[in-house]
XYZ file of C-alpha atoms in Angstrom:
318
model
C -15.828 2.519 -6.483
C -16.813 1.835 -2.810
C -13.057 1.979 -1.859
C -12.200 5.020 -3.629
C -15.591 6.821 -2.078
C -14.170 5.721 1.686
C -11.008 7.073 0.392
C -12.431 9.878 -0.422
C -14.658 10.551 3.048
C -11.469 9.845 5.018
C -8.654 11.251 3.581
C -4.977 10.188 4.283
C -2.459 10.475 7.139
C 0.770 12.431 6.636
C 3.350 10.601 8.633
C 6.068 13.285 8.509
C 8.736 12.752 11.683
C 5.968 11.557 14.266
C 7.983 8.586 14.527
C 11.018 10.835 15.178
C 9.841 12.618 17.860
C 13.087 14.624 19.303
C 14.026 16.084 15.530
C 10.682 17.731 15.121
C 11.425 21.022 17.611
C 14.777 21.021 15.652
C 12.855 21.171 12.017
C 9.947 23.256 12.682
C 12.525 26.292 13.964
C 15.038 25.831 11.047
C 11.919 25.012 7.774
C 10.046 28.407 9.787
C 13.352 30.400 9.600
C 13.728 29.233 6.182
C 10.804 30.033 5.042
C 10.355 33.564 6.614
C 13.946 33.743 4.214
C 12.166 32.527 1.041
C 9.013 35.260 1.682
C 11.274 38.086 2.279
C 14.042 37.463 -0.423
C 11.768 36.584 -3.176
C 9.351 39.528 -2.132
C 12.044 42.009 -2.609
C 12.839 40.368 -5.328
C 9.538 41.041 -6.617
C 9.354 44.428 -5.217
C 12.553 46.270 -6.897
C 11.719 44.103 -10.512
C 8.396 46.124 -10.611
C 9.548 49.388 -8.778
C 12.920 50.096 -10.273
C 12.124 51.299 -14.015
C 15.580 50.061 -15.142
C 14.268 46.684 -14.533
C 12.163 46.529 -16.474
C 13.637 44.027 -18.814
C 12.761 40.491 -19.936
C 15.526 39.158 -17.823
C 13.739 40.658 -14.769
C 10.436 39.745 -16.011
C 11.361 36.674 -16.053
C 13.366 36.578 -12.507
C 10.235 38.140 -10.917
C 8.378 35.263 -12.318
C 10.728 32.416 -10.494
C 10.262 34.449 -7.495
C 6.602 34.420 -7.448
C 6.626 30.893 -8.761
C 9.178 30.145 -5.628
C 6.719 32.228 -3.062
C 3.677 30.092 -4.146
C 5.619 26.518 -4.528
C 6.818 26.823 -0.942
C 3.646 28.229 0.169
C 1.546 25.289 -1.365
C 3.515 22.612 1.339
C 5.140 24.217 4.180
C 2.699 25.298 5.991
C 1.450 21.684 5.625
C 4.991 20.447 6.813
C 4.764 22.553 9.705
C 1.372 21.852 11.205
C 3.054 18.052 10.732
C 6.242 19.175 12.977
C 3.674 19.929 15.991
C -0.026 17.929 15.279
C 0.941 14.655 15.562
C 0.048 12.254 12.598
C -1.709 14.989 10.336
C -4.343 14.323 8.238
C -5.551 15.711 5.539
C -8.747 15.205 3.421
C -8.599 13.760 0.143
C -9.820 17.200 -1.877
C -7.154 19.140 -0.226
C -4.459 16.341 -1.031
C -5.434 16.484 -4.389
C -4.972 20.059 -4.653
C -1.518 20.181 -2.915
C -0.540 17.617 -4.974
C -1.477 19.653 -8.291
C 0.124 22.386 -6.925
C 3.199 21.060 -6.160
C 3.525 19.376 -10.027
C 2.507 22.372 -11.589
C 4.779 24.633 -9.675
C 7.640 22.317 -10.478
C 7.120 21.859 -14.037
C 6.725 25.514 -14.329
C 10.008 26.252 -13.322
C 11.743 23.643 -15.540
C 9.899 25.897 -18.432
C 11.066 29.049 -17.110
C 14.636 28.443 -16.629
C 14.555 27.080 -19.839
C 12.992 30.249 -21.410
C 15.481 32.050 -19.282
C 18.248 30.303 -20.921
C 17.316 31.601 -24.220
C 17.035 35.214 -23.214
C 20.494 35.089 -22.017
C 21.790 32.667 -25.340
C 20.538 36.075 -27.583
C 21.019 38.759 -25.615
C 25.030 37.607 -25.678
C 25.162 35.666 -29.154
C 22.808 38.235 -30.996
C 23.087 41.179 -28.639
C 22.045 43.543 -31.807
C 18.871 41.519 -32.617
C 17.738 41.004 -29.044
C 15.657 43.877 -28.396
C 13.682 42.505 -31.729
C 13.331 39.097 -30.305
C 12.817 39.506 -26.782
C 10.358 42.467 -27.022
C 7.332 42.723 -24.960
C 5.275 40.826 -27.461
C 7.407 37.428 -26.745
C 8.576 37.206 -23.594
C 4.873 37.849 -21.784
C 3.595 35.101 -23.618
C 6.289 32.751 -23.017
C 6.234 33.602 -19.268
C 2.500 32.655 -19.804
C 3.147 29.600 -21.637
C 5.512 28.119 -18.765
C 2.424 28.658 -16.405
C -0.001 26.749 -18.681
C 2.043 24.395 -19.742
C 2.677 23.555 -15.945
C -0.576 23.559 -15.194
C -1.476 21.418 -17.909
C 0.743 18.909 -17.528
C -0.243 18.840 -13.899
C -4.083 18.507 -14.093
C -3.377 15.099 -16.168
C -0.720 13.151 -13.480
C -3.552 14.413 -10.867
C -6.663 13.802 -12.723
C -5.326 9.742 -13.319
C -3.999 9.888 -9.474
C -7.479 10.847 -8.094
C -9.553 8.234 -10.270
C -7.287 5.720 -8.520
C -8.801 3.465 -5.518
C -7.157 3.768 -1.940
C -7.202 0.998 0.581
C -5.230 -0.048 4.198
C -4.048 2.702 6.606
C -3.946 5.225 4.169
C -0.839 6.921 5.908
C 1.665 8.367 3.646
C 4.923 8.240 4.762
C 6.530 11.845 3.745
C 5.574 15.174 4.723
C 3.251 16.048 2.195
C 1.025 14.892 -0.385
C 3.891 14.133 -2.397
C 2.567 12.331 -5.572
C 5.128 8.846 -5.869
C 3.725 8.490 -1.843
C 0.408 9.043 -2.791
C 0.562 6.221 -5.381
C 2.082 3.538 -3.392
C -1.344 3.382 -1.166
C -3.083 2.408 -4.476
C -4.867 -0.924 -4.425
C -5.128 -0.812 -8.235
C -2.679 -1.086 -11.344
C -0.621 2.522 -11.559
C 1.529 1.252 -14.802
C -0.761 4.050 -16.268
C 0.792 6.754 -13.745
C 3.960 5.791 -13.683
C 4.125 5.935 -17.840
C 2.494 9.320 -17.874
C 5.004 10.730 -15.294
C 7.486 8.895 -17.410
C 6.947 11.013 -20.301
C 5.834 14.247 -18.272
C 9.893 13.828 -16.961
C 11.019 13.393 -20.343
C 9.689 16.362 -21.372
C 9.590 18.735 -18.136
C 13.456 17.541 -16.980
C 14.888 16.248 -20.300
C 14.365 18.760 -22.616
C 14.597 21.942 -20.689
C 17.934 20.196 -19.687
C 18.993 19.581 -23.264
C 17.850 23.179 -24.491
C 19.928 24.726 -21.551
C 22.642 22.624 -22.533
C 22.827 23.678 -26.135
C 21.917 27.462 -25.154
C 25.208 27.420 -22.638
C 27.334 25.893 -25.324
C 26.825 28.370 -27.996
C 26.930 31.274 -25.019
C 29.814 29.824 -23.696
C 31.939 30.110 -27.280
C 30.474 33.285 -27.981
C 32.264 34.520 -25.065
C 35.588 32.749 -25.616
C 35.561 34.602 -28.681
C 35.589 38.044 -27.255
C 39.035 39.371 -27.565
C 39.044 41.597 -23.990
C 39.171 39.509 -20.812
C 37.478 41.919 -19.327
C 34.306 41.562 -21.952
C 34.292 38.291 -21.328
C 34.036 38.947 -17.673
C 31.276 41.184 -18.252
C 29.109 39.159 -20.710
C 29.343 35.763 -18.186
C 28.325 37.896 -15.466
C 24.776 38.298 -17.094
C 24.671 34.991 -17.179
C 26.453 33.267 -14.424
C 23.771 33.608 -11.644
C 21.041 31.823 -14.016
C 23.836 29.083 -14.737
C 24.239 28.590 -10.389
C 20.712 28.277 -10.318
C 20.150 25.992 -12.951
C 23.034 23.454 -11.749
C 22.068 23.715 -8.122
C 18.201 23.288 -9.404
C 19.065 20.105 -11.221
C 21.956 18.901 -8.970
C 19.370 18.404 -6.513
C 17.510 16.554 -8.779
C 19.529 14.337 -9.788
C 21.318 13.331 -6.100
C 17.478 12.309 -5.154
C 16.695 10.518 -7.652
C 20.390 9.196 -8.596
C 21.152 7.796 -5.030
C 21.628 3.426 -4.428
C 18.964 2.622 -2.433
C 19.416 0.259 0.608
C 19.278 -3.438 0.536
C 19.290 -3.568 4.598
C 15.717 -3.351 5.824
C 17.354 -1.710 8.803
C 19.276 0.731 6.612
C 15.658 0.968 4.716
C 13.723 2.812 7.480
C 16.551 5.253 7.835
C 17.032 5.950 4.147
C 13.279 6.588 4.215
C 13.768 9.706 6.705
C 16.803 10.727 4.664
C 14.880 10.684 1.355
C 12.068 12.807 2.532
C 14.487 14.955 4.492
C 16.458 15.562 0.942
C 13.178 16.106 -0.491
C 12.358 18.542 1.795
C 15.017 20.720 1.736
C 15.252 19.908 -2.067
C 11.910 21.941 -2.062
C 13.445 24.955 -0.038
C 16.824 24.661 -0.972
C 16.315 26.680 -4.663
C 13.855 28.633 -3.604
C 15.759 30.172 -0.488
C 18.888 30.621 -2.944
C 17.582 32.558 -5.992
C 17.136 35.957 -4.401
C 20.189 35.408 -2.471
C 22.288 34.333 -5.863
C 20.735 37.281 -8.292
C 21.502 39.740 -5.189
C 24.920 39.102 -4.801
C 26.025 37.974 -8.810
C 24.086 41.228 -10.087
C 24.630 44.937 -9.628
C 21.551 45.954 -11.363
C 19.675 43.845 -8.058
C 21.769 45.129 -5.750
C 21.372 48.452 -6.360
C 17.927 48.245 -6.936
C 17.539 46.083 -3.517
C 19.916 49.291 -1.848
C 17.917 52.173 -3.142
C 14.481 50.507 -2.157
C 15.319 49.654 1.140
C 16.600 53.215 1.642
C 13.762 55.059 0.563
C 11.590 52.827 3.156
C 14.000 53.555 5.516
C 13.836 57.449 4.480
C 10.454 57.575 4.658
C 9.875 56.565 8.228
């Protein structure tokens, strides 16, 4: 109890690239100019799903919900990652660690929901296109946006609650840019079998089966639209579906090249793999979130238009 109370007085060190000095200029410029992208893009993204009345469909609903999600995931770390880019060796207390971390994991597991309920929007609206204003009214898909937010959140305040009853010892310096939770863990001078079997099944269910479900959902939309006799209605019906498919595979590409990559065997090769894993993980964390608006802005007309008209009335008006 002693050790986790000094743990908790003194907080942790984020090591970020303080021991790569000359790439730090480089990455604060291009995560800042990437970020300013992710505020703007998902903010209009926001902005024409609530302004533009022919929006106002669960598909939207749900699209303005990944871009708020993406506005607050990015918002609960790079700020962080950027005070680490010019304050050398960072630290952070071990309230505000906790919180980042929560943040982080809920945000995460909330969009693994929501793509998944996206999925299912698109699997009716194109395999039971006559039922769908029945099933998707505005009695279901409110509450499962709300759902993917508790369920998120719920799942997150158990990995943190058994991370923060854990006793910290040593340095206390976490090698990666943030409180990133598998970092966090590794400066625990206690047994984390616990953790790691939680996050186990939290994966399982957060990555797995939102995986599966999309799977199955793209299979049956994917024969439903060989089965249209007009190539151009099947060129129309995978259109309203095709920019939630890019998103999904780059989302879980990602995923799966960080977590599917050999590690190194050469304790030389070790400390560079170590900046190249929290590099990827990095720009895993910024990569999505820059894309979406760009994706649904150039794959829809609907956005586009909406996007057009908006920024023309603005215009207009001053």
């Amino acid at each position: 109890m002693e050790v986790a109370n000094q743990s908790i007085l003194a907080g942790f060190v984020l090591l970020g690239l303080s021991d790569q000095p000359k790439l730090e200029k480089t990455f604060f410029v291009l995560i800042l100019s990437v970020y300013m992208v992710i505020l703007l893009g998902n903010g209009l993204l926001i902005l024409v799903t609530i302004l533009d009345s022919r929006l106002h469909t669960p598909m939207y609903f749900f699209l303005g919900n990944l871009s708020f999600l993406d506005i607050c995931y990015t918002t609960s770390s790079i700020p962080l990652v950027l005070d680490g880019f010019v304050t050398p060796r960072t630290t952070i207390s071990f309230s505000a660690c906790a919180v980042q971390m929560f943040l982080s994991f809920a945000l995460g597991a909330t969009e693994c929901v929501l793509l998944g309920m996206m999925a299912f929007d698109r699997y009716v609206a194109i395999c039971n296109p006559l039922r769908y204003p029945v099933v998707m009214s505005k009695a279901a898909y409110v509450p499962m946006a709300v759902s993917s937010w508790v369920a998120g959140g719920a799942n997150s305040l158990v990995q943190i609650s058994l991370a923060v009853q854990l006793p910290f010892c040593g340095d206390k310096v976490i090698n990666h840019f943030t409180c990133e939770i598998l970092a966090v863990l590794k400066l625990a001078c206690a047994d984390i079998s616990i953790n790691v079997i939680s996050m186990g099944v939290a994966n399982v269910i957060f990555l797995g089966v939102p995986v599966l479900f999309i799977s199955v959902s793209y299979i049956f939309i994917l024969s439903t639209i060989l089965k249209i006799p007009s190539a151009e209605g099947r060129k129309k019906a995978f259109s309203t579906c095709s920019a939630h498919l890019t998103v999904v595979v780059i989302f879980y590409g990602t995923i799966l090249f960080m977590y599917a990559k050999p590690k190194s065997k050469d304790p030389l090769g070790a400390d560079k793999q170590d900046v190249s894993d929290k590099l990827i993980s990095l720009f895993y964390g910024v990569l999505t979130p820059m894309l979406n608006p760009i994706i649904y802005s150039l794959r829809n007309k609907d956005v586009k238009t909406a996007a057009k008209t908006l920024v023309s009335q603005k215009c207009f008006a001053q």
